[in-house]
Amino acid sequence: MKSADTFRIALRGILSNKTRSFLTMLGIVIGVGSVVLMTSLGASVRGLILGQVSSLGADTMVIFPSTVEGGGGVPRVGFDSLTFDDVTAISQLSTVRTVSPVVFIPGDATYGSQKSQPQVIGTTENFFINQSVTAKVGRLIDAQDDQGARAVALLGPDTAKDLFGDGNPVGQRIKVKNSSFLVVGVANPLGAQFFQNADQRIYVPLSVAKEITGQKYVNYMTLSAATDSDLALADLTAFLRQRHKIDNPGNDPKKDDFVVHTSKQAEDILGSVSLSLTLFLSLIAAISLVVGGIGIMNIMLVAVTERTREIGLRKAVGARGKDILQQFLIESTLLTLIGGFVGIASGVSFALIIALIAKKFLATYVFAVSFGAIALAIGVAASVGLIFGIYPARRAARLRPIEALRFE
Amino acid sequence: MTTTPLLEARKLCKSYFNGEVETPVLFDVNLQINSGEFVAIMGPSGSGKSTLMHILGFLDTPTTGAYFFKGKPTENLDDDALARIRALSVSFVFQSFNLLPRTTVFENVMLPLLYHPSIHEREREKLVKHAIELVGLSDRSSYLSNQLSGGQQQRVAIARSLVTEPEVIFADEPTGNLDSQSGVAVMATLQELHRLGHTIILVTHERTTAEFAQRIIHILDGRIDSDIRNNKQKSAAQVHSLK
């Protein structure tokens, strides 16, 4: 028997009972659709999370102060365990290219009646190198500003928009915590970093921030590694433990009074979290595929019983067991494949709709579809049809012609 | 000169088994049928005539005894070989027509060609049209099988049985589900096919139907009771015109 004939017979079998075929297919549609949707959402969320980290640059590191009592190992920006002496000492290390301490000035910024709630960062010019900050208008804050303790400010693009709308802020004076600052520039957008808006900032010279806050410690420091970031991490950790007289041979982060983060580390952790989330959700979706497959087997068994006389007739006119087996296998596989394609279409559509909605809230959300997942879904759909079709098809193929013909 | 019979049964026995219980149906049936014959196998219901037909038509196998087809033994044939014989050499007309529902006359008649090992796709249409023409249903070719009357459905089944040009056509109570007029029309078609050279084996419990055949074999309680030449063979076409 020619395969085109078998295919036509199988298609007729599906179409002759449209409602039933559709309902049977629904299990596969939902299964494949949710696998595709989950992997697509996973890919988007992964991209979103990694985007938070990658804008920092691959060799960027951040050292946060921490506490040894209780909540050790957790970054505490308000803690005093990192001093300016630590910063100076770290800058001497061969594994470190540049280091810049950060001191926050808490409080709102105002320009006339306009108000903004930025993060006010007192830092040095190295910060701009470490975090790739560049000036869109005007200039960055430089070493002279810091040495002269000049009350100048560089605005993040969002802060500039809050205070000045579309106007040019350069040359204007803004107020932060009762101090007046001359705006010298506006930075280019950075996007989000660790889910904080890095564009809602005001940068001022470190010396000015120290003067205003009277702070003797740093809130955190950013570094750019001169070597591989893993190597720099090990070097820094050992160095700071020695300086702070911490005995920690077991590498227990709870015993340290500081936390070193590298971009790579953060990427790895966030990446694996989102990956395991995707895998978990896909697994649940895959279970519905198996359930769908059992539905297919059930319906194919009904079809075999219902068409026993037809099978008997086909055998009486010369069909071999093989021909009947093929007919039913192709029918079940076709059923799951059609369901698979409909499932892919609906999964991708849902992912697209979600992406369009998410984009309104998260500008960096990107619609992503994993073609590997789609190929896998088609493969799984076809195999579900084959595997769950085998038992009913074999039953059909083994029917004895005379018994099948007599079947009522 | 002796010619090899088309079908030859030697001491054919058939029993059905229901668990431990054996129900014998056929006892030592000896039978020869030559090519070109029109034979009626007649007997009351339960006599074993249908079982005999199923064995002769390769739908079933005997319990003991030997069955020779065109002089060759058939006892060692596997399922695929039996399917091949059904595709090439024999065909059936059933009491209940057994047409595919919601399927056109044309497609029903084409069905055996799908499983024929040597007839090419290009020849199918010509053969199907010819078979439908022979049973006089050319104008109904695109009708669905369930849109036809019983008599017409049985003629579709006859067209299906001759489309592969088999060596023998088995008809199992072909008039059983039909009114007498349609029944006679179906018998006229079978007689016409016989006239054209087909070998036809008819199974019936009605004497009036059996009388359209050349030779009548009586089966009673699983044994051949009589095997006679029918000297009073009726012409179905004539009977039909009288009605």
XYZ file of C-alpha atoms in Angstrom:
651
model
C 0.000 0.000 0.000
C 1.295 3.434 -0.918
C 2.026 5.905 1.881
C -0.043 8.624 0.180
C -3.059 6.279 0.405
C -2.370 5.495 4.065
C -2.059 9.193 4.792
C -5.361 9.949 3.043
C -7.161 7.181 4.950
C -5.736 8.439 8.254
C -6.779 12.011 7.514
C -10.268 10.808 6.654
C -10.382 8.961 9.975
C -9.580 12.197 11.806
C -11.970 14.355 9.796
C -14.862 11.904 9.949
C -15.215 12.679 13.646
C -14.182 16.298 13.929
C -15.465 17.085 17.425
C -13.864 14.015 18.920
C -10.579 14.589 17.104
C -10.548 18.196 18.283
C -11.205 17.274 21.912
C -8.547 14.567 21.775
C -6.109 17.019 20.263
C -6.839 19.568 22.989
C -4.690 17.645 25.483
C -1.722 17.852 23.133
C -2.480 21.483 22.243
C -2.449 22.462 25.910
C 0.629 20.354 26.662
C 2.733 21.620 23.764
C 1.356 25.149 24.134
C 2.343 25.366 27.779
C 5.808 23.885 27.173
C 6.435 26.490 24.472
C 4.951 29.292 26.596
C 6.959 28.334 29.683
C 10.273 28.043 27.854
C 9.608 31.320 26.060
C 8.754 33.139 29.285
C 11.801 31.527 30.881
C 14.044 32.817 28.103
C 12.557 36.316 28.404
C 12.903 36.427 32.184
C 16.436 35.096 31.916
C 17.283 37.844 29.450
C 15.669 40.391 31.751
C 17.611 39.218 34.794
C 20.940 38.906 33.014
C 20.396 42.375 31.517
C 20.406 43.753 35.076
C 23.861 42.384 35.573
C 25.523 42.633 32.189
C 25.247 46.452 32.012
C 27.832 46.483 34.802
C 30.549 45.033 32.612
C 32.085 41.594 32.886
C 35.078 42.470 35.091
C 33.152 44.732 37.458
C 33.050 43.850 41.144
C 31.255 45.393 44.072
C 32.255 45.139 47.742
C 29.513 45.708 50.289
C 29.977 46.004 54.028
C 28.356 43.250 56.050
C 27.918 42.196 59.632
C 29.388 39.242 61.446
C 26.592 39.100 63.989
C 23.694 37.037 62.757
C 23.024 38.243 59.249
C 26.567 37.845 57.962
C 27.087 37.408 54.277
C 24.255 39.810 53.480
C 25.173 43.175 51.959
C 24.400 46.094 54.320
C 24.973 49.464 52.685
C 24.439 51.262 56.008
C 27.149 49.318 57.795
C 30.496 50.725 58.808
C 32.864 47.795 58.330
C 34.518 49.195 55.163
C 36.673 52.276 55.658
C 38.397 54.726 53.349
C 41.697 53.153 54.429
C 40.436 49.845 53.079
C 39.745 51.564 49.759
C 43.260 52.991 49.605
C 44.791 49.633 50.501
C 42.721 47.762 47.935
C 43.731 50.211 45.209
C 47.328 49.065 45.734
C 46.517 45.441 44.861
C 47.868 44.151 41.566
C 44.633 42.315 40.781
C 42.641 45.567 40.944
C 42.719 48.143 38.159
C 40.532 50.857 39.629
C 38.451 51.232 42.769
C 35.927 53.872 43.704
C 34.183 54.254 47.048
C 30.564 55.372 47.315
C 28.972 57.531 50.017
C 25.247 58.127 49.822
C 23.601 61.444 50.617
C 20.070 60.624 51.693
C 17.333 63.024 50.681
C 15.350 64.471 47.768
C 16.633 66.801 45.063
C 14.741 69.940 44.081
C 14.890 72.523 41.307
C 12.456 75.315 42.019
C 9.161 73.561 42.560
C 10.258 70.362 40.776
C 11.176 67.456 42.986
C 12.928 64.111 42.390
C 13.822 61.210 44.627
C 17.160 60.100 43.273
C 19.967 58.080 44.769
C 22.637 60.681 45.482
C 26.072 59.105 45.092
C 29.238 60.729 46.238
C 32.089 59.079 44.358
C 35.269 59.510 42.353
C 35.920 59.517 38.634
C 36.873 55.827 38.751
C 33.208 54.992 39.342
C 32.409 56.203 35.826
C 35.082 53.933 34.397
C 33.948 50.934 36.449
C 30.284 51.313 35.508
C 30.776 52.705 31.985
C 29.014 56.006 32.755
C 29.417 58.595 29.989
C 28.141 62.168 29.627
C 25.309 62.860 27.219
C 25.478 66.631 27.801
C 28.167 68.598 29.586
C 30.893 66.643 31.422
C 31.535 64.027 34.103
C 32.796 64.818 37.577
C 36.596 64.806 37.577
C 39.534 64.688 39.998
C 39.717 68.480 40.281
C 36.091 68.594 41.434
C 36.898 66.075 44.128
C 40.140 67.703 45.241
C 38.552 71.161 45.311
C 35.384 69.845 47.003
C 33.315 71.684 44.378
C 29.551 71.496 44.771
C 28.913 70.136 41.274
C 26.523 67.403 40.160
C 26.118 65.015 37.239
C 22.471 63.999 36.761
C 21.186 60.617 35.647
C 18.898 61.004 32.599
C 15.723 60.186 34.570
C 16.563 62.644 37.348
C 17.273 65.309 34.715
C 13.856 64.661 33.196
C 12.152 64.843 36.614
C 13.688 68.208 37.447
C 14.068 69.933 34.088
C 11.692 68.162 31.719
C 13.137 68.566 28.248
C 15.159 71.648 29.186
C 18.966 71.737 29.459
C 20.024 71.386 33.130
C 23.695 72.244 32.575
C 24.571 75.499 34.347
C 21.469 75.350 36.579
C 21.571 74.971 40.362
C 19.748 72.216 42.214
C 19.320 71.581 45.924
C 20.142 68.340 47.745
C 19.750 68.227 51.540
C 19.973 72.018 51.843
C 23.170 72.187 49.772
C 23.229 73.817 46.387
C 24.900 72.046 43.457
C 25.835 73.307 40.009
C 24.771 70.844 37.325
C 27.743 70.160 35.027
C 26.363 67.317 32.941
C 23.760 64.648 32.238
C 24.749 60.983 31.955
C 23.742 58.583 29.174
C 21.134 56.004 30.199
C 22.399 52.798 31.903
C 19.065 50.990 32.373
C 18.375 48.855 35.372
C 21.064 47.317 37.611
C 20.022 44.711 40.153
C 16.428 45.901 39.625
C 17.306 49.450 40.595
C 16.994 52.244 38.123
C 20.591 53.371 37.543
C 19.317 56.412 35.662
C 17.574 57.879 38.717
C 20.862 59.051 40.231
C 22.824 62.197 41.028
C 26.612 61.925 41.136
C 28.554 64.423 43.294
C 32.250 64.506 44.291
C 33.135 62.109 47.120
C 34.770 64.872 49.162
C 31.525 66.883 49.091
C 29.447 63.860 50.165
C 31.827 63.139 53.046
C 31.566 66.742 54.162
C 27.762 66.792 54.067
C 27.224 63.401 55.731
C 30.284 63.358 57.986
C 30.509 59.651 57.207
C 33.751 57.811 58.056
C 32.922 54.626 56.199
C 31.882 53.760 52.643
C 28.440 52.482 51.696
C 30.014 50.265 49.071
C 32.806 50.341 46.528
C 33.015 49.355 42.910
C 36.106 47.830 41.372
C 37.375 46.874 38.025
C 39.519 43.756 38.102
C 42.894 43.791 36.390
C 42.861 40.005 36.049
C 40.305 37.246 35.814
C 37.434 38.126 38.156
C 37.623 34.783 40.004
C 41.284 35.398 40.752
C 40.613 38.976 41.859
C 37.774 37.740 44.057
C 40.051 35.280 45.853
C 42.792 37.889 46.245
C 40.416 40.549 47.613
C 38.734 38.200 50.035
C 42.063 37.017 51.462
C 43.345 40.581 51.640
C 40.301 41.980 53.458
C 40.216 39.058 55.926
C 43.816 39.734 56.760
C 43.187 43.491 57.185
C 40.089 42.909 59.310
C 41.757 40.064 61.254
C 39.114 37.530 60.334
C 40.133 33.871 60.661
C 38.010 32.086 58.097
C 39.796 29.068 56.589
C 36.431 27.354 55.949
C 35.379 30.176 53.619
C 32.147 30.722 55.582
C 30.610 33.982 54.284
C 28.872 34.453 57.646
C 32.215 35.122 59.346
C 33.178 37.960 56.963
C 32.268 41.590 57.574
C 32.131 42.274 53.836
C 30.619 40.733 50.725
C 32.306 40.709 47.335
C 30.058 40.415 44.306
C 31.293 39.866 40.804
C 29.123 40.329 37.717
C 30.013 36.848 36.623
C 28.936 35.375 39.961
C 25.650 37.254 39.849
C 25.096 36.173 36.246
C 25.728 32.551 37.172
C 23.393 32.586 40.160
C 20.577 34.490 38.485
C 21.020 32.439 35.324
C 20.771 29.128 37.160
C 17.788 30.311 39.203
C 15.844 31.265 36.109
C 16.956 28.091 34.332
C 15.744 25.840 37.120
C 12.491 27.792 37.242
C 12.047 27.255 33.506
C 12.845 23.558 33.822
C 10.407 23.150 36.697
C 7.558 24.862 34.867
C 8.330 22.946 31.662
C 8.250 19.692 33.594
C 4.759 20.464 34.840
C 3.760 21.316 31.272
C 5.320 18.059 30.043
C 3.128 16.092 32.440
C 0.086 17.453 30.637
C 1.608 16.100 27.409
C 1.675 12.620 28.888
C -1.928 13.035 30.032
C -2.756 14.166 26.490
C -1.031 11.062 25.152
C -3.159 8.820 27.316
C -6.205 10.608 25.932
C -4.975 9.819 22.434
C -4.516 6.146 23.305
C -7.993 6.000 24.794
C -9.628 7.512 21.729
C -7.617 5.352 19.340
C -8.768 2.253 21.231
C -12.355 3.442 20.846
C -11.713 4.076 17.148
C -10.304 0.577 16.677
C -13.337 -0.997 18.347
C -15.701 1.223 16.417
C -14.037 0.400 13.131
C -13.579 -3.323 13.712
C -15.839 -4.178 10.768
C -13.990 -1.707 8.570
C -10.709 -3.357 9.562
C -12.235 -6.768 8.776
C -13.345 -5.524 5.379
C -9.935 -4.044 4.587
C -8.340 -7.353 5.497
C -10.894 -9.257 3.391
C -9.942 -7.210 0.325
C -6.235 -7.856 0.858
C -4.870 -5.502 3.557
C -2.018 -7.001 5.556
C -1.589 -6.512 9.304
C 1.205 -4.084 8.460
C -1.139 -1.913 6.385
C -3.664 -1.659 9.208
C -0.914 -0.953 11.757
C 0.407 1.860 9.580
C -3.023 3.332 9.063
C -3.744 3.667 12.781
C -0.231 4.788 13.703
C -0.296 7.513 11.087
C -3.726 8.551 12.296
C -2.611 8.926 15.918
C 0.652 10.634 14.957
C -1.151 13.008 12.627
C -3.549 13.814 15.437
C -0.742 14.707 17.845
C 1.259 16.559 15.195
C -1.672 18.791 14.256
C -2.258 19.320 17.979
C 1.452 20.106 18.355
C 1.408 22.771 15.657
C -1.737 24.372 17.067
C -0.094 24.232 20.516
C 3.058 25.955 19.246
C 1.001 28.660 17.569
C -1.018 29.314 20.725
C 2.029 29.119 23.036
C 3.953 31.629 20.915
C 0.893 33.900 20.681
C 0.423 33.906 24.446
C 4.137 34.600 24.987
C 3.883 37.506 22.528
C 0.824 38.956 24.283
C 2.563 38.667 27.653
C 5.675 40.322 26.194
C 3.616 43.214 24.817
C 2.016 43.761 28.222
C 5.285 43.301 30.155
C 7.061 45.819 27.918
C 4.781 48.529 29.287
C 6.161 47.940 32.777
C 9.658 46.664 32.094
C 11.290 48.415 29.183
C 14.040 45.816 28.960
C 11.658 42.822 28.624
C 12.344 41.110 25.308
C 10.055 38.590 23.600
C 12.056 35.423 23.157
C 11.115 32.078 21.658
C 13.360 29.096 22.038
C 13.482 27.321 18.679
C 15.071 24.368 20.416
C 11.960 24.102 22.575
C 9.710 24.275 19.499
C 11.662 21.552 17.723
C 11.534 19.485 20.903
C 7.788 20.068 21.239
C 7.162 18.833 17.678
C 9.370 15.830 18.331
C 7.610 15.049 21.592
C 4.160 15.487 20.021
C 5.028 13.066 17.213
C 6.499 10.542 19.651
C 3.456 10.786 21.914
C 1.306 9.901 18.885
C 3.584 7.010 17.964
C 4.037 5.607 21.453
C 0.436 5.896 22.574
C -0.781 4.838 19.117
C 1.184 1.586 19.031
C -1.022 -0.381 21.398
C -4.353 0.393 19.681
C -2.786 0.003 16.220
C -1.347 -3.405 17.096
C -4.715 -4.494 18.365
C -6.262 -3.450 15.073
C -3.554 -5.161 13.021
C -3.937 -8.451 14.885
C -7.687 -8.757 14.388
C -8.629 -11.900 12.474
C -10.548 -10.904 9.362
C -13.510 -13.195 9.893
C -13.982 -12.227 13.540
C -13.647 -8.555 12.680
C -16.267 -8.877 9.943
C -18.716 -10.585 12.291
C -18.195 -7.947 15.001
C -21.396 -6.199 15.993
C -6.685 -35.053 -20.012
C -7.425 -33.906 -16.493
C -7.422 -30.230 -15.610
C -6.296 -29.053 -12.176
C -9.350 -27.859 -10.231
C -9.285 -24.193 -9.139
C -10.251 -25.178 -5.589
C -9.889 -28.556 -3.997
C -10.809 -29.508 -0.410
C -9.680 -32.888 0.973
C -11.149 -34.170 4.230
C -11.659 -30.621 5.452
C -12.695 -30.351 9.115
C -13.389 -27.250 11.151
C -14.123 -26.950 14.851
C -14.608 -23.859 16.956
C -13.150 -23.853 20.427
C -14.707 -22.010 23.278
C -12.227 -22.662 26.054
C -12.231 -26.443 26.533
C -15.447 -26.955 24.631
C -15.068 -28.078 21.022
C -17.884 -27.338 18.607
C -17.357 -29.211 15.324
C -18.811 -27.450 12.289
C -17.456 -29.239 9.223
C -16.724 -32.973 8.843
C -14.538 -34.464 6.117
C -15.619 -32.167 3.324
C -14.286 -33.241 -0.080
C -14.906 -30.814 -2.884
C -13.551 -29.726 -6.267
C -14.537 -26.564 -8.100
C -13.219 -25.722 -11.539
C -12.485 -22.376 -13.042
C -15.520 -20.786 -14.713
C -18.153 -22.591 -12.628
C -21.162 -20.951 -10.945
C -21.707 -22.984 -7.781
C -24.326 -22.527 -5.084
C -23.541 -23.890 -1.619
C -26.937 -24.399 -0.054
C -28.071 -25.399 3.378
C -30.074 -24.306 6.396
C -28.556 -21.893 8.864
C -25.993 -23.572 11.114
C -25.158 -26.186 8.485
C -21.581 -24.901 8.096
C -21.944 -23.441 4.608
C -20.612 -20.010 5.603
C -17.693 -21.575 7.451
C -16.849 -23.575 4.331
C -16.951 -20.418 2.247
C -14.680 -18.584 4.699
C -12.120 -21.373 4.487
C -12.311 -21.567 0.689
C -11.959 -17.755 0.584
C -8.909 -17.607 2.889
C -10.724 -15.678 5.602
C -10.387 -18.653 7.932
C -8.250 -21.791 8.151
C -9.357 -25.424 8.493
C -8.689 -27.350 11.734
C -7.591 -30.450 9.821
C -7.611 -31.583 6.236
C -6.023 -30.026 3.193
C -7.049 -27.204 0.936
C -5.417 -26.774 -2.471
C -5.722 -23.561 -4.436
C -4.786 -23.853 -8.130
C -3.202 -27.192 -7.251
C -0.988 -25.763 -4.500
C -1.323 -26.631 -0.794
C -2.256 -23.677 1.412
C -1.697 -24.975 4.935
C 1.718 -23.367 5.448
C 0.812 -19.897 4.283
C 1.378 -17.115 6.834
C -0.941 -14.146 7.412
C 0.787 -11.950 4.844
C 0.632 -14.658 2.179
C -3.078 -15.161 2.888
C -3.604 -11.391 2.625
C -1.779 -11.461 -0.711
C -4.136 -14.197 -2.043
C -7.161 -12.187 -0.873
C -5.751 -9.129 -2.645
C -5.033 -10.938 -5.919
C -7.203 -14.023 -6.389
C -10.429 -13.968 -4.363
C -13.094 -11.460 -3.452
C -16.299 -11.304 -1.430
C -19.835 -10.035 -1.590
C -21.386 -10.014 1.881
C -24.985 -10.234 3.015
C -24.701 -6.889 4.815
C -22.836 -5.225 1.893
C -20.026 -3.964 4.195
C -19.519 -0.695 2.352
C -17.570 2.102 4.013
C -20.104 4.637 5.290
C -19.867 8.335 4.311
C -17.687 7.265 1.395
C -18.509 7.574 -2.296
C -19.385 4.650 -4.545
C -16.194 5.308 -6.496
C -13.990 5.155 -3.391
C -15.734 2.043 -2.095
C -15.087 0.235 -5.352
C -11.482 1.437 -5.356
C -10.777 0.047 -1.861
C -9.298 -3.344 -2.935
C -6.977 -1.552 -5.402
C -5.325 0.267 -2.482
C -4.044 -3.089 -1.260
C -3.291 -4.599 -4.666
C 0.437 -5.142 -5.031
C 0.737 -4.625 -8.792
C -2.026 -2.384 -10.115
C -0.629 1.086 -10.649
C -2.323 4.249 -9.395
C -2.828 5.480 -12.973
C -4.878 2.405 -13.912
C -7.152 2.614 -10.889
C -9.673 5.077 -12.273
C -10.209 3.118 -15.480
C -10.717 -0.171 -13.603
C -13.107 1.376 -11.065
C -15.179 3.049 -13.797
C -15.362 -0.206 -15.736
C -16.512 -2.181 -12.663
C -19.179 0.393 -11.806
C -20.369 0.319 -15.419
C -20.680 -3.475 -15.318
C -23.132 -3.291 -12.388
C -25.019 -0.424 -14.054
C -24.308 2.329 -11.514
C -22.231 4.750 -13.604
C -24.621 7.600 -12.826
C -24.293 6.997 -9.072
C -20.496 6.993 -8.966
C -20.132 10.101 -6.790
C -23.015 9.231 -4.433
C -22.218 8.380 -0.836
C -22.831 4.707 -0.095
C -25.539 5.475 2.451
C -27.508 7.478 -0.154
C -28.224 4.307 -2.148
C -30.941 1.661 -1.868
C -30.087 -1.814 -0.573
C -30.030 -3.309 -4.060
C -27.783 -0.561 -5.328
C -25.469 -0.951 -2.329
C -25.132 -4.660 -3.063
C -24.292 -3.906 -6.680
C -21.566 -1.513 -5.429
C -20.242 -4.400 -3.336
C -20.271 -6.604 -6.471
C -18.383 -3.921 -8.415
C -15.868 -3.824 -5.557
C -15.502 -7.614 -5.723
C -14.665 -7.651 -9.427
C -12.477 -4.547 -9.722
C -9.275 -6.538 -9.165
C -10.332 -9.223 -11.681
C -10.067 -12.026 -9.103
C -10.113 -15.704 -10.023
C -13.126 -16.393 -7.857
C -15.913 -14.280 -6.361
C -17.545 -15.525 -3.148
C -21.061 -14.266 -2.474
C -22.352 -14.908 1.054
C -26.169 -14.601 1.062
C -25.967 -11.639 -1.311
C -29.749 -11.356 -1.543
C -30.405 -11.938 2.163
C -30.959 -8.286 3.052
C -32.838 -7.375 -0.121
C -36.447 -7.453 -1.314
C -37.117 -10.123 -3.938
C -36.957 -7.773 -6.901
C -33.594 -6.265 -5.917
C -32.411 -9.771 -5.046
C -33.175 -11.063 -8.515
C -31.457 -8.015 -10.024
C -28.325 -8.785 -8.013
C -28.478 -12.438 -9.186
C -28.795 -11.195 -12.784
C -25.607 -9.222 -12.289
C -23.800 -12.300 -10.915
C -25.043 -14.420 -13.848
C -23.796 -11.770 -16.243
C -20.367 -11.867 -14.563
C -20.378 -15.653 -14.842
C -21.210 -15.359 -18.523
C -18.167 -13.065 -18.856
C -15.996 -15.873 -17.449
C -15.858 -15.262 -13.681
C -15.943 -18.171 -11.242
C -18.713 -17.554 -8.717
C -19.403 -19.383 -5.470
C -22.729 -18.467 -3.945
C -23.764 -19.315 -0.386
C -27.484 -19.253 0.293
C -30.214 -20.951 2.308
C -32.897 -20.205 -0.304
C -33.638 -22.755 -3.002
C -34.981 -20.041 -5.336
C -31.655 -18.200 -5.159
C -29.592 -21.378 -5.510
C -31.467 -22.234 -8.711
C -29.720 -19.417 -10.544
C -26.471 -21.426 -10.265
C -25.190 -24.231 -12.556
C -24.309 -26.568 -9.746
C -25.886 -26.902 -6.318
C -24.003 -28.362 -3.343
C -26.187 -29.195 -0.375
C -24.628 -29.005 3.063
C -26.345 -30.572 6.028
C -24.886 -30.740 9.545
C -21.381 -30.014 8.327
C -21.360 -32.684 5.611
C -21.963 -32.550 1.868
C -25.409 -34.051 1.427
C -25.628 -33.764 -2.324
C -23.686 -32.231 -5.183
C -25.759 -31.956 -8.344
C -25.732 -30.251 -11.711
C -28.701 -27.872 -11.882
C -30.516 -28.791 -15.063
C -33.212 -26.238 -14.448
C -30.932 -23.195 -14.157
C -33.089 -20.068 -14.281
C -32.141 -16.848 -15.954
C -32.349 -14.049 -13.391
C -32.656 -11.477 -16.162
C -35.788 -13.233 -17.428
C -37.285 -13.579 -13.946
C -36.535 -9.932 -13.369
C -38.339 -8.850 -16.517
C -41.381 -10.988 -15.585
C -41.679 -9.319 -12.191
